């Protein structure tokens, strides 16, 4: 009996395999920051299209361009824009430039205690506050806030000016730590005084409890107990930007890259996935993971590759 | 007869079993120790090389572009223009040896670029041959070096326009090798390798010599710097040596024939040697593991971009070309500092309670009271630490004067009472005898503590201008919310039951005959405790304190949540610390197995292990010495 059943299953196996082989497959390679997001997107997409199979590899953004150029994947997920070298390598292999669609962004907010009068901060000031080597042009401040606040603006200090500057950061294993270190500190080192906590929630908590604190956190973790500081970029006369705004400087773009020639269009399933990602439920998932959505002009970009 | 034999047999078998279990425990400890040593040891071993033989025509370097850019030196001048990309400013600089610079604006999506500006640099005239051009990571400066050793730092405006910012001299050199990370360069002179770096001080950039490594028999050729920050040197005597940039020595590589003319990296481990007879051979280093030295672990080291040597712990980064900083001093200092604070806070309370419970209380009462104190030990430390982070951390420093005042009030009052007692008439002192458990003292106790706290508050107003939190930074002492005092407080709480339990046991175990005899001869209970019980119990008490210290050093969760994990090295009680145990908890899961970071962490674990081992052994040795001194056998 069992024997016969086993034989039967063996008979069915090739049939099943042919079904798997025939069912449409979407493969995405790239950013590990986006891996969880991509998995959630694919799960939602599968609910509507149960026969679609997904293959997602979150090894790192650098893995996306070569895989795209070889034509082995449908999408290359990257949590940064392609570098000039990657673009030229891609073009040398395929003869056309890659096309990137920004589907969201990962903003890093600078937060302080609500009592802190700091409203705007420049990159140089942040470099001075956090960096040990000041590669980005910062100036080392004293122990207290008075130096920073005096340099920033002259609004009422609320007693914060005489407090010690308490800097909070994620631990070195975090991707945001690496981003902040490379982007805000120009690759320099964090000061030994910077305190490292194991999660953004813990950092927001710590900042909410100490008036002298300053920290960087993923914008999705900010709540009413702390205040977000505006960023003055490169001394520009702009009023400054908040996380989520289009010109916010500390933002990692989240890209889906495509390998299609200028006149080519995507196939139906790829288009369906792109529409899902940029649609309302895809945007909700993005928000849920603490990322920022992009403006609605992304629909136009999608329309250009999916006529 | 038979039954008795069998009984003996089972008895001896059980004995054997028990002895073998203790042997197993011993072997386990030894095995753990050896395992850790085995993980740590390869870090200190000199690199070894083996020759790689390739089939003719299949040699590396001929087929594809080598991984580490062997021979390719993008910023070096060799009678051709040097192109430098500035991705942040979307500008490309083309430097033409001679006298001009062309700034070219680039757009990332388009390969076609258009020259926008031609700029004649007067600094290029008359300074001799250019050797190298480079920019800093933030694209604010262009460094131009000349073979004569003269260098110019030009500041780059947003549109690519250059302005002279800083000039100076470095050693005269033949060529320059960039170091991964773009912050420093190795100058190859006639008889030394000199690493120079960009330093920023008060937003001003300068170039300075960081390290230099003399090569006694002269340099024939030096390779590029590998991603693992290693340079190969072919000396004039034809030998090959290896310099790892942060080591203070040149390592002679064994197994290489003499007569080498030039040497270069083909990959992080593979390198080619060209001999004076024209032949080429390939060699491979056994691993990418960077060599570690005691100097880097325990002494101040100056790193790229730092203006002075120091103890830094920043062992890993996501970016390439990062110089790992692995001083164990901040971690050791942090661990010991917090454990000592914890001990200082816990021991007086624990010993007081131990003497009270073990000596003054009756056996029946002791059975009732003791478990209440020991129940503290059953709290998971993560819960205590979490509560403290929420509730105690924001309040501790703000209310420190009140806490200190309240804590000191009782001992001070007791001292005053003792002094007064000597001068009071006997008629008063005779009435003042105190019962064993003076419960009706409690309200008084509370009042004394409250008065002490009020006094503390008053002292804060009077001495510290109203607030310690703002007064201390004025004096140059940083006040962090997560600090070693906070860790010490909670660590003391965790240590308390350990010290109490062991010390109380030691006091209780002292035979009462001596104490009873001395009391019968007219000694007071305290006098009898001091002179009869304490000398005998002292070794036990000392080992209790030692074990408490060992417990504090090994604690992890309290450090992880309350210490701030900031690897500073100041002696202040109000700044954050980073402990060995918390560092292991944070970094070990993410460190690449077998890498330098991984092995350094294991060295930290080994030191932690050795530290507790030594402290416990020391405790036992002291205990044994005092035991023999008093000739008491237990």
Coordinates of C-alpha atoms in Angstrom, one line a residue, chain B residues 212-544:
Chain B
X212 CA 57.7 56.0 9.0
X213 CA 59.4 52.6 8.5
X214 CA 63.1 52.7 7.7
X215 CA 64.3 50.1 5.3
X216 CA 68.0 49.7 6.3
X217 CA 69.4 48.3 3.0
X218 CA 67.5 50.7 0.7
X219 CA 64.3 50.4 -1.3
X220 CA 64.5 49.1 -4.9
X221 CA 60.8 48.9 -5.4
X222 CA 57.6 49.1 -3.3
X223 CA 54.3 47.7 -4.1
X224 CA 50.9 49.3 -3.9
X225 CA 49.0 49.2 -0.6
X226 CA 46.7 46.1 -0.4
X227 CA 43.1 46.4 0.9
X228 CA 44.5 44.9 4.1
X229 CA 46.9 47.9 4.3
X230 CA 50.0 46.0 3.6
X231 CA 53.0 47.1 1.5
X232 CA 55.6 44.8 0.0
X233 CA 59.2 46.1 -0.4
X234 CA 61.9 44.8 -2.6
X235 CA 65.2 45.9 -0.9
X236 CA 68.4 46.8 -2.7
X237 CA 69.9 43.6 -1.4
X238 CA 67.2 41.7 -3.3
X239 CA 65.0 40.6 -0.4
X240 CA 61.2 41.0 0.0
X241 CA 59.8 42.4 3.2
X242 CA 56.2 43.1 4.3
X243 CA 55.0 46.2 6.1
X244 CA 51.6 46.2 7.7
X245 CA 50.9 49.9 8.1
X246 CA 50.1 49.9 11.7
X247 CA 52.9 47.6 12.8
X248 CA 56.2 48.9 14.0
X249 CA 58.3 46.4 12.1
X250 CA 59.1 45.0 8.7
X251 CA 58.5 41.3 8.4
X252 CA 61.0 39.4 6.3
X253 CA 59.1 36.8 4.2
X254 CA 60.7 33.4 4.3
X255 CA 60.8 31.0 1.4
X256 CA 61.5 33.7 -1.2
X257 CA 64.6 33.5 -3.3
X258 CA 66.9 36.6 -3.2
X259 CA 67.6 38.9 -6.2
X260 CA 64.1 40.5 -6.4
X261 CA 63.8 43.6 -8.6
X262 CA 60.2 44.5 -8.1
X263 CA 57.1 43.2 -6.4
X264 CA 53.4 43.9 -6.7
X265 CA 50.0 42.7 -5.4
X266 CA 47.7 40.9 -7.7
X267 CA 45.0 40.3 -5.1
X268 CA 44.8 40.9 -1.3
X269 CA 46.9 37.7 -0.8
X270 CA 48.6 37.0 -4.1
X271 CA 51.7 38.9 -5.3
X272 CA 54.2 38.6 -8.1
X273 CA 58.0 39.0 -7.8
X274 CA 60.1 40.0 -10.8
X275 CA 63.7 38.9 -10.4
X276 CA 66.8 40.7 -11.8
X277 CA 67.2 37.8 -14.3
X278 CA 63.8 38.7 -15.8
X279 CA 61.9 35.7 -14.4
X280 CA 58.5 36.1 -12.6
X281 CA 57.3 34.1 -9.7
X282 CA 54.0 34.2 -7.8
X283 CA 53.5 33.9 -4.0
X284 CA 50.5 33.8 -1.8
X285 CA 50.1 34.8 1.9
X286 CA 48.5 32.1 4.0
X287 CA 45.6 34.3 5.1
X288 CA 44.1 37.8 5.0
X289 CA 44.4 38.0 8.8
X290 CA 46.0 41.2 9.7
X291 CA 48.8 40.9 12.2
X292 CA 48.2 42.1 15.8
X293 CA 50.6 43.5 18.2
X294 CA 50.6 44.2 22.0
X295 CA 51.3 47.8 21.1
X296 CA 48.1 48.1 19.2
X297 CA 46.1 46.4 22.0
X298 CA 47.4 48.1 25.1
X299 CA 49.4 51.2 24.2
X300 CA 48.3 54.6 22.7
X301 CA 48.4 54.5 18.9
X302 CA 48.0 57.4 16.5
X303 CA 45.6 56.6 13.6
X304 CA 44.9 58.2 10.3
X305 CA 43.2 61.5 10.6
X306 CA 43.8 61.7 14.4
X307 CA 46.0 64.5 15.7
X308 CA 47.4 62.6 18.6
X309 CA 47.9 59.0 19.8
X310 CA 45.3 57.5 22.1
X311 CA 43.3 54.5 23.2
X312 CA 40.6 54.0 20.6
X313 CA 38.1 51.1 20.2
X314 CA 36.4 51.2 16.7
X315 CA 37.2 47.8 15.3
X316 CA 35.0 47.5 12.3
X317 CA 33.2 49.5 9.7
X318 CA 31.1 48.8 6.6
X319 CA 33.3 50.9 4.3
X320 CA 36.5 49.6 2.7
X321 CA 39.7 51.2 3.6
X322 CA 38.8 51.6 7.2
X323 CA 41.7 51.5 9.7
X324 CA 40.6 49.2 12.6
X325 CA 41.2 50.6 16.0
X326 CA 41.5 47.9 18.6
X327 CA 42.7 49.1 21.9
X328 CA 41.4 46.9 24.7
X329 CA 42.3 49.6 27.4
X330 CA 38.9 51.4 27.2
X331 CA 37.0 48.1 27.6
X332 CA 39.2 46.9 30.5
X333 CA 39.1 50.3 32.2
X334 CA 35.3 50.5 31.8
X335 CA 34.8 47.0 33.2
X336 CA 37.0 47.5 36.2
X337 CA 35.7 51.0 37.0
X338 CA 32.1 50.0 37.1
X339 CA 32.9 46.7 39.0
X340 CA 34.9 48.7 41.6
X341 CA 32.1 51.3 42.1
X342 CA 29.6 48.5 42.4
X343 CA 31.8 46.8 45.0
X344 CA 32.3 50.0 47.0
X345 CA 28.6 50.6 47.1
X346 CA 27.6 47.0 47.8
X347 CA 30.2 45.8 50.4
X348 CA 29.3 48.1 53.4
X349 CA 25.6 47.2 53.1
X350 CA 26.2 43.5 52.4
X351 CA 28.6 43.2 55.3
X352 CA 26.4 45.1 57.7
X353 CA 23.5 42.9 56.9
X354 CA 25.8 39.8 57.0
X355 CA 27.0 40.6 60.5
X356 CA 23.5 41.4 61.7
X357 CA 22.0 38.2 60.4
X358 CA 24.9 35.9 61.0
X359 CA 25.9 37.1 64.4
X360 CA 23.2 39.0 66.2
X361 CA 20.1 37.2 65.1
X362 CA 19.0 33.9 66.6
X363 CA 19.1 30.8 64.4
X364 CA 15.3 30.8 64.1
X365 CA 15.1 34.5 63.1
X366 CA 18.0 34.0 60.7
X367 CA 16.1 31.3 58.8
X368 CA 13.3 33.7 58.4
X369 CA 15.3 36.8 57.4
X370 CA 18.0 35.4 55.1
X371 CA 15.9 34.3 52.2
X372 CA 14.4 37.8 51.9
X373 CA 17.8 39.3 51.1
X374 CA 18.8 36.4 48.9
X375 CA 15.7 36.8 46.8
X376 CA 17.4 39.8 45.1
X377 CA 19.7 37.3 43.4
X378 CA 16.7 35.7 41.7
X379 CA 15.8 38.9 39.8
X380 CA 17.1 38.5 36.2
X381 CA 19.6 41.3 35.8
X382 CA 18.0 42.3 32.5
X383 CA 14.8 43.2 34.4
X384 CA 16.7 45.2 37.0
X385 CA 18.7 47.0 34.2
X386 CA 15.6 47.7 32.2
X387 CA 13.8 49.2 35.2
X388 CA 16.9 51.2 36.1
X389 CA 17.2 52.6 32.5
X390 CA 13.6 53.7 32.6
X391 CA 13.3 55.0 36.1
X392 CA 16.7 55.5 37.8
X393 CA 18.8 56.8 34.8
X394 CA 17.0 60.1 34.4
X395 CA 16.9 60.8 38.1
X396 CA 20.3 59.5 39.5
X397 CA 22.6 62.5 38.9
X398 CA 19.9 65.1 39.5
X399 CA 19.2 63.7 42.9
X400 CA 22.7 62.5 43.7
X401 CA 23.3 65.1 46.5
X402 CA 20.1 64.0 48.2
X403 CA 21.0 60.3 47.8
X404 CA 24.5 60.9 49.2
X405 CA 23.1 63.1 52.1
X406 CA 20.6 60.4 53.0
X407 CA 23.1 57.6 52.8
X408 CA 25.7 59.4 54.9
X409 CA 23.3 60.7 57.5
X410 CA 23.1 57.5 59.5
X411 CA 26.9 56.7 59.7
X412 CA 27.6 60.3 60.6
X413 CA 24.9 60.3 63.3
X414 CA 26.2 57.0 64.6
X415 CA 29.8 58.4 64.8
X416 CA 28.6 61.5 66.7
X417 CA 26.6 59.2 69.1
X418 CA 29.7 57.1 69.7
X419 CA 31.8 60.2 70.5
X420 CA 29.1 61.5 72.8
X421 CA 28.7 58.1 74.6
X422 CA 32.3 58.4 75.9
X423 CA 31.5 61.6 77.6
X424 CA 28.1 60.8 78.9
X425 CA 27.6 59.8 82.6
X426 CA 27.1 56.1 83.3
X427 CA 23.5 56.7 84.5
X428 CA 22.5 57.7 81.0
X429 CA 24.5 55.1 79.0
X430 CA 23.2 52.2 81.1
X431 CA 19.7 53.0 79.8
X432 CA 20.9 53.3 76.2
X433 CA 21.2 49.6 75.6
X434 CA 19.8 48.7 72.2
X435 CA 17.7 45.7 71.4
X436 CA 18.7 43.3 68.7
X437 CA 15.9 44.2 66.2
X438 CA 15.0 47.8 67.0
X439 CA 11.8 48.1 64.9
X440 CA 10.6 51.1 66.9
X441 CA 13.8 52.8 65.5
X442 CA 12.4 52.7 62.0
X443 CA 10.5 56.1 62.0
X444 CA 13.5 57.7 63.5
X445 CA 15.7 56.2 60.8
X446 CA 13.4 57.5 58.1
X447 CA 13.5 61.0 59.7
X448 CA 17.3 60.9 59.9
X449 CA 17.6 59.9 56.2
X450 CA 15.1 62.6 55.2
X451 CA 17.1 65.2 57.1
X452 CA 20.3 64.0 55.5
X453 CA 18.7 64.2 52.0
X454 CA 17.5 67.8 52.8
X455 CA 21.0 68.7 53.9
X456 CA 22.3 67.2 50.7
X457 CA 19.8 69.4 48.7
X458 CA 20.9 72.4 50.7
X459 CA 24.6 71.7 50.0
X460 CA 23.8 71.3 46.3
X461 CA 22.1 74.8 46.3
X462 CA 25.0 76.3 48.2
X463 CA 28.1 74.7 46.7
X464 CA 27.0 73.6 43.2
X465 CA 25.0 76.6 42.2
X466 CA 21.7 74.8 42.4
X467 CA 22.4 71.9 40.1
X468 CA 25.1 69.3 39.9
X469 CA 24.1 68.5 36.3
X470 CA 25.1 72.0 35.1
X471 CA 27.8 72.6 37.7
X472 CA 30.0 69.6 36.7
X473 CA 30.3 70.4 33.0
X474 CA 31.5 73.9 34.0
X475 CA 34.3 72.2 35.8
X476 CA 35.2 70.2 32.7
X477 CA 33.4 67.0 33.8
X478 CA 30.9 65.5 31.3
X479 CA 27.6 64.3 32.8
X480 CA 26.1 61.6 30.7
X481 CA 22.8 60.0 31.6
X482 CA 24.1 56.5 31.2
X483 CA 27.3 56.5 33.3
X484 CA 29.6 54.4 35.4
X485 CA 27.9 55.5 38.6
X486 CA 24.6 54.3 37.4
X487 CA 26.1 51.0 36.3
X488 CA 27.8 50.8 39.7
X489 CA 24.6 51.4 41.6
X490 CA 22.8 48.6 39.8
X491 CA 25.8 46.4 39.7
X492 CA 26.1 46.8 43.5
X493 CA 22.5 45.7 43.7
X494 CA 23.3 42.6 41.7
X495 CA 26.5 41.9 43.7
X496 CA 24.8 42.4 47.1
X497 CA 23.2 39.0 47.5
X498 CA 26.5 37.2 46.5
X499 CA 28.6 39.1 49.0
X500 CA 25.9 38.9 51.7
X501 CA 25.3 35.2 51.4
X502 CA 29.0 34.2 51.4
X503 CA 30.0 36.6 54.2
X504 CA 27.0 35.7 56.4
X505 CA 27.8 32.0 56.0
X506 CA 31.4 32.7 57.0
X507 CA 30.3 34.6 60.1
X508 CA 27.6 32.1 61.1
X509 CA 29.9 29.1 60.7
X510 CA 32.3 30.4 63.4
X511 CA 31.8 28.3 66.5
X512 CA 29.9 30.2 69.2
X513 CA 32.0 28.8 72.0
X514 CA 34.6 31.5 71.7
X515 CA 32.1 34.4 71.5
X516 CA 30.0 33.0 74.3
X517 CA 33.2 32.6 76.5
X518 CA 34.3 36.2 75.9
X519 CA 30.8 37.5 76.7
X520 CA 30.8 35.4 79.9
X521 CA 34.1 37.1 80.8
X522 CA 32.4 40.5 80.5
X523 CA 32.9 41.5 76.9
X524 CA 30.1 43.3 75.0
X525 CA 28.6 41.5 72.0
X526 CA 30.3 43.9 69.5
X527 CA 33.7 43.6 71.3
X528 CA 33.4 39.9 71.2
X529 CA 32.5 39.9 67.5
X530 CA 35.4 42.2 66.7
X531 CA 38.1 40.2 68.6
X532 CA 36.8 36.6 68.5
X533 CA 34.5 36.1 65.5
X534 CA 35.9 38.5 63.0
X535 CA 39.5 37.2 62.8
X536 CA 38.1 33.7 62.2
X537 CA 35.5 34.8 59.7
X538 CA 37.7 37.3 57.9
X539 CA 39.1 34.9 55.2
X540 CA 35.5 33.9 54.3
X541 CA 34.5 37.6 54.2
X542 CA 37.4 38.5 51.9
X543 CA 36.7 35.7 49.6
X544 CA 33.0 36.8 49.5

